[in-house]
CSV table of C-alpha atoms in Angstrom, one decimal:
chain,number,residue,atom,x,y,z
A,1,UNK,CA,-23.7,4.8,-19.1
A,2,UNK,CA,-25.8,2.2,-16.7
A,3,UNK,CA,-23.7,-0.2,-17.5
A,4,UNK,CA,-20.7,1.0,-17.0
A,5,UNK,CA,-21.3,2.3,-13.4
A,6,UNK,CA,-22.8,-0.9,-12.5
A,7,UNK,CA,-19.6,-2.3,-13.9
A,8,UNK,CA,-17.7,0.0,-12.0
A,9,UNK,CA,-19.6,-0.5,-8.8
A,10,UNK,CA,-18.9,-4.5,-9.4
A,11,UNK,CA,-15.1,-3.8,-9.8
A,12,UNK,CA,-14.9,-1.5,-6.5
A,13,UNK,CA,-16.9,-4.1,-4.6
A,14,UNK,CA,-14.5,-7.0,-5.8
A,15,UNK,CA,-11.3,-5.4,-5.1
A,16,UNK,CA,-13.1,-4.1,-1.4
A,17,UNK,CA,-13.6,-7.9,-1.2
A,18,UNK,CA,-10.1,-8.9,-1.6
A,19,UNK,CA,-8.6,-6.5,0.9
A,20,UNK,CA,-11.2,-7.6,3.7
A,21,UNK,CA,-13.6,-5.5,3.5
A,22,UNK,CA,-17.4,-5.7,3.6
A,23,UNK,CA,-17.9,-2.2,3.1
A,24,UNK,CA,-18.0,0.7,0.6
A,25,UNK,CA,-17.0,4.9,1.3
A,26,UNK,CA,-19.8,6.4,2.8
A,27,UNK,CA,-19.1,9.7,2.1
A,28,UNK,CA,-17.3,11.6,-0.8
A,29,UNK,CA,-13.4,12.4,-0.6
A,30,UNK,CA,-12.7,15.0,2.0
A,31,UNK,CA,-9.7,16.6,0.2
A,32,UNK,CA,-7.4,15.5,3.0
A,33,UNK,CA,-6.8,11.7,2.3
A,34,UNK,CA,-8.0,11.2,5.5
A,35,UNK,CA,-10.5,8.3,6.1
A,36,UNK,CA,-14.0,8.6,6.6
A,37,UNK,CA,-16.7,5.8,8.1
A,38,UNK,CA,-17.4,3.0,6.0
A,39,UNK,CA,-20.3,1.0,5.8
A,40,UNK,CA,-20.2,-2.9,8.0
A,41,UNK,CA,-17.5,-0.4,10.6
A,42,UNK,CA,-14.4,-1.1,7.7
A,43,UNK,CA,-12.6,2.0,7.1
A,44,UNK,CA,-12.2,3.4,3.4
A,45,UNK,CA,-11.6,6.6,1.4
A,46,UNK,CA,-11.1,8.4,-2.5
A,47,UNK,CA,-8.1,10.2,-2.4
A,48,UNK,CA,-8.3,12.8,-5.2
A,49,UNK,CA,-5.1,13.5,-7.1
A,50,UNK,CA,-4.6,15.0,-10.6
A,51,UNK,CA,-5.3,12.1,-12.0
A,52,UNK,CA,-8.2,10.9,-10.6
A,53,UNK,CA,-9.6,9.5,-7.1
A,54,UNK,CA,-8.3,6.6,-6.4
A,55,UNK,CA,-10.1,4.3,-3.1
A,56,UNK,CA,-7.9,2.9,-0.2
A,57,UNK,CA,-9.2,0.5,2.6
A,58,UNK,CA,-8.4,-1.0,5.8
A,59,UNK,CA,-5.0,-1.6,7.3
A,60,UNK,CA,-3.3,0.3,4.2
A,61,UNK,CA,-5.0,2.9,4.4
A,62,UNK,CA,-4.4,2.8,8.4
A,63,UNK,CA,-0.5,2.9,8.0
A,64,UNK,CA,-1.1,5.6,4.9
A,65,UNK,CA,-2.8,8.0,7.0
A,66,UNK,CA,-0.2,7.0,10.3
A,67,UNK,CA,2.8,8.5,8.6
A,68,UNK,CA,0.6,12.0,7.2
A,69,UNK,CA,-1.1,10.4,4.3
A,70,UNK,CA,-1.1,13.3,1.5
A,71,UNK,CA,1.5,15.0,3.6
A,72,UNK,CA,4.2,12.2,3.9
A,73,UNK,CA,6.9,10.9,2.0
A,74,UNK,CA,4.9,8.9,0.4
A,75,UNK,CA,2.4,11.6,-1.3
A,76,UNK,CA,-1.1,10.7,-3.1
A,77,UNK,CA,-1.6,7.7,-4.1
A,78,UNK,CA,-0.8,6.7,-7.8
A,79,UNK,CA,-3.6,3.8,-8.1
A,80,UNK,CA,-6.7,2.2,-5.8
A,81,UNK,CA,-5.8,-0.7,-4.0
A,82,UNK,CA,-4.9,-4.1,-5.9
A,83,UNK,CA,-4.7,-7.3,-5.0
A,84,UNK,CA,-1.1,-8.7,-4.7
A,85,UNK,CA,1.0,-12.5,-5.1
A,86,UNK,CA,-1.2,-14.8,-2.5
A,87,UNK,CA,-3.7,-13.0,-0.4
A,88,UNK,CA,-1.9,-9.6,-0.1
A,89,UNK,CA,-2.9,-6.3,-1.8
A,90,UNK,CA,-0.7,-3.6,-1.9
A,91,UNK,CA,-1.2,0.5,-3.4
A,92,UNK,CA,1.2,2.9,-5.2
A,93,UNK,CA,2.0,6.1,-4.5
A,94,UNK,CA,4.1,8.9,-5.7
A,95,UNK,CA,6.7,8.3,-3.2
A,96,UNK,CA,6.4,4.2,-2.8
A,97,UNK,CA,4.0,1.7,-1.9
A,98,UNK,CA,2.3,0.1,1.1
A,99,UNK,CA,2.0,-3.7,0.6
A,100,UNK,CA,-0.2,-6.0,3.0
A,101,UNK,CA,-0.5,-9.5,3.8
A,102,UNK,CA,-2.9,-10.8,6.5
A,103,UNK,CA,0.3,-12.5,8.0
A,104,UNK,CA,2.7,-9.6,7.9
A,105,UNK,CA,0.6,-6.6,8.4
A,106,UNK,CA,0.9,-3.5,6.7
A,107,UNK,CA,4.5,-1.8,5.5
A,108,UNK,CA,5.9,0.9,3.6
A,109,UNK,CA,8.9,0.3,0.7
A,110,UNK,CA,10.3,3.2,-1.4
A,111,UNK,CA,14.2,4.0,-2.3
A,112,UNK,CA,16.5,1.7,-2.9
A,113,UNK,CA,15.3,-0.8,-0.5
A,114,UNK,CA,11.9,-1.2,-2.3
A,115,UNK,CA,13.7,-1.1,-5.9
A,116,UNK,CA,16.0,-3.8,-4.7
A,117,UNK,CA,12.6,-5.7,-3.7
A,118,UNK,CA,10.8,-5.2,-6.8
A,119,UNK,CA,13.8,-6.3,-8.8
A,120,UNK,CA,14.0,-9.2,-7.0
A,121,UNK,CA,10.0,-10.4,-7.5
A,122,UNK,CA,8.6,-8.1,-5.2
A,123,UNK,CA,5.7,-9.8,-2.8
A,124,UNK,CA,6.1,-12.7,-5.2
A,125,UNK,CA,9.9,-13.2,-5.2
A,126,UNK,CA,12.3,-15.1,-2.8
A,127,UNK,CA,11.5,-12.5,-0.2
A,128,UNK,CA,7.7,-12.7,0.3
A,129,UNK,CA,6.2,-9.8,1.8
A,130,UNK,CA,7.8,-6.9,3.9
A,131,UNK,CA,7.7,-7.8,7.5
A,132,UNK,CA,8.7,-4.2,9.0
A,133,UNK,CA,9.2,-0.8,7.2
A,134,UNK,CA,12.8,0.5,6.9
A,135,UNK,CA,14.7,0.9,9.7
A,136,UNK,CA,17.7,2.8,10.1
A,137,UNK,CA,21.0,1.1,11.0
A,138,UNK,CA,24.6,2.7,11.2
A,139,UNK,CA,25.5,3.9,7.9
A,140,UNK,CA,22.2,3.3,6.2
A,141,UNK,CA,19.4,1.1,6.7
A,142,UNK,CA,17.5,-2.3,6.2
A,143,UNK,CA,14.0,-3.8,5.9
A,144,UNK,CA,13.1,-7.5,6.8
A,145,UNK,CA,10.5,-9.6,4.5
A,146,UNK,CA,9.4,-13.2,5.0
A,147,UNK,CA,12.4,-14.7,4.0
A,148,UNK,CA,15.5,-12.4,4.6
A,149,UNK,CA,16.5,-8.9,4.6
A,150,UNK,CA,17.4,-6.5,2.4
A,151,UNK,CA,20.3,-4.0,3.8
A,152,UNK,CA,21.1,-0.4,1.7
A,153,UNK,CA,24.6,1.0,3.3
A,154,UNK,CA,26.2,4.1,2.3
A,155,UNK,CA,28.0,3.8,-0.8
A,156,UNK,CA,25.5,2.5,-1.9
A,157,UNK,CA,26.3,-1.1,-1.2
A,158,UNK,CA,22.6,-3.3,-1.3
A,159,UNK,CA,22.6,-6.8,0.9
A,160,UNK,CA,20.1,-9.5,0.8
A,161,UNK,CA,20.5,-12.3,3.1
């Protein structure tokens, strides 16, 4: 049993380590999916959901909680933060993800957009990372990455250019 919590303790601290941050939750999950203080002033919570509590940090966690964490589109998280292509991480939730890359910030992708990503590489396709969350246009709406856009019109008729 030692062992595995120390082995559990080494896997939070890694992945805490690739997302930026120093620090580890300093208090239990409040219920809310709202953050709490971390330790070294990095922000960081367990979400609990049915299927366990899952940990979020920093900038993801930011844009998580920005849109009504729990009580957004996006839901409870499906997983704890993971690294992604490059230097990104990225977490799943019930309703999408939120990817991050130190050069592109922190975005939402669900729907069709965020399908059409993923089936085209994702983070580590011709698109790189998300540069903005979806934005509605007329007649549907689009979502730029590093290298092009992805555009979902009524229809649905799906664009990347």
């Amino acid at each position: 049993m030692k062992r595995t919590r120390q082995a559990a303790a080494l896997v939070t601290a890694g992945a805490a380590a690739l997302a930026g941050c120093s620090g580890k939750p300093t208090a239990d999950a409040n219920g809310t999916g709202l953050s709490e203080p971390a330790a070294a002033g990095t922000e960081s919570t367990k979400i609990p959901t049915p299927s366990g509590e899952f940990v979020l940090h920093g900038a993801i966690l930011q844009k998580y909680n920005s849109v009504g964490g729990p009580n957004s589109a996006l839901a409870r998280p499906t997983a704890s933060e993971r690294p992604g292509p490059g230097d990104g991480q990225y977490s799943t939730f019930d309703g999408g993800a939120i990817y991050w890359s130190p050069t592109t910030g922190a975005h939402i992708l669900w729907g069709g957009i965020g399908n059409t990503w993923l089936q085209n590489g994702g983070a580590g396709g011709q698109l790189g990372y998300p540069t903005s969350d979806e934005q509605p246009i007329p007649g549907g709406s689009q979502q730029h990455f590093q290298h092009g856009t992805i555009t979902y019109t009524d229809g649905p008729h799906i664009t990347i250019s």
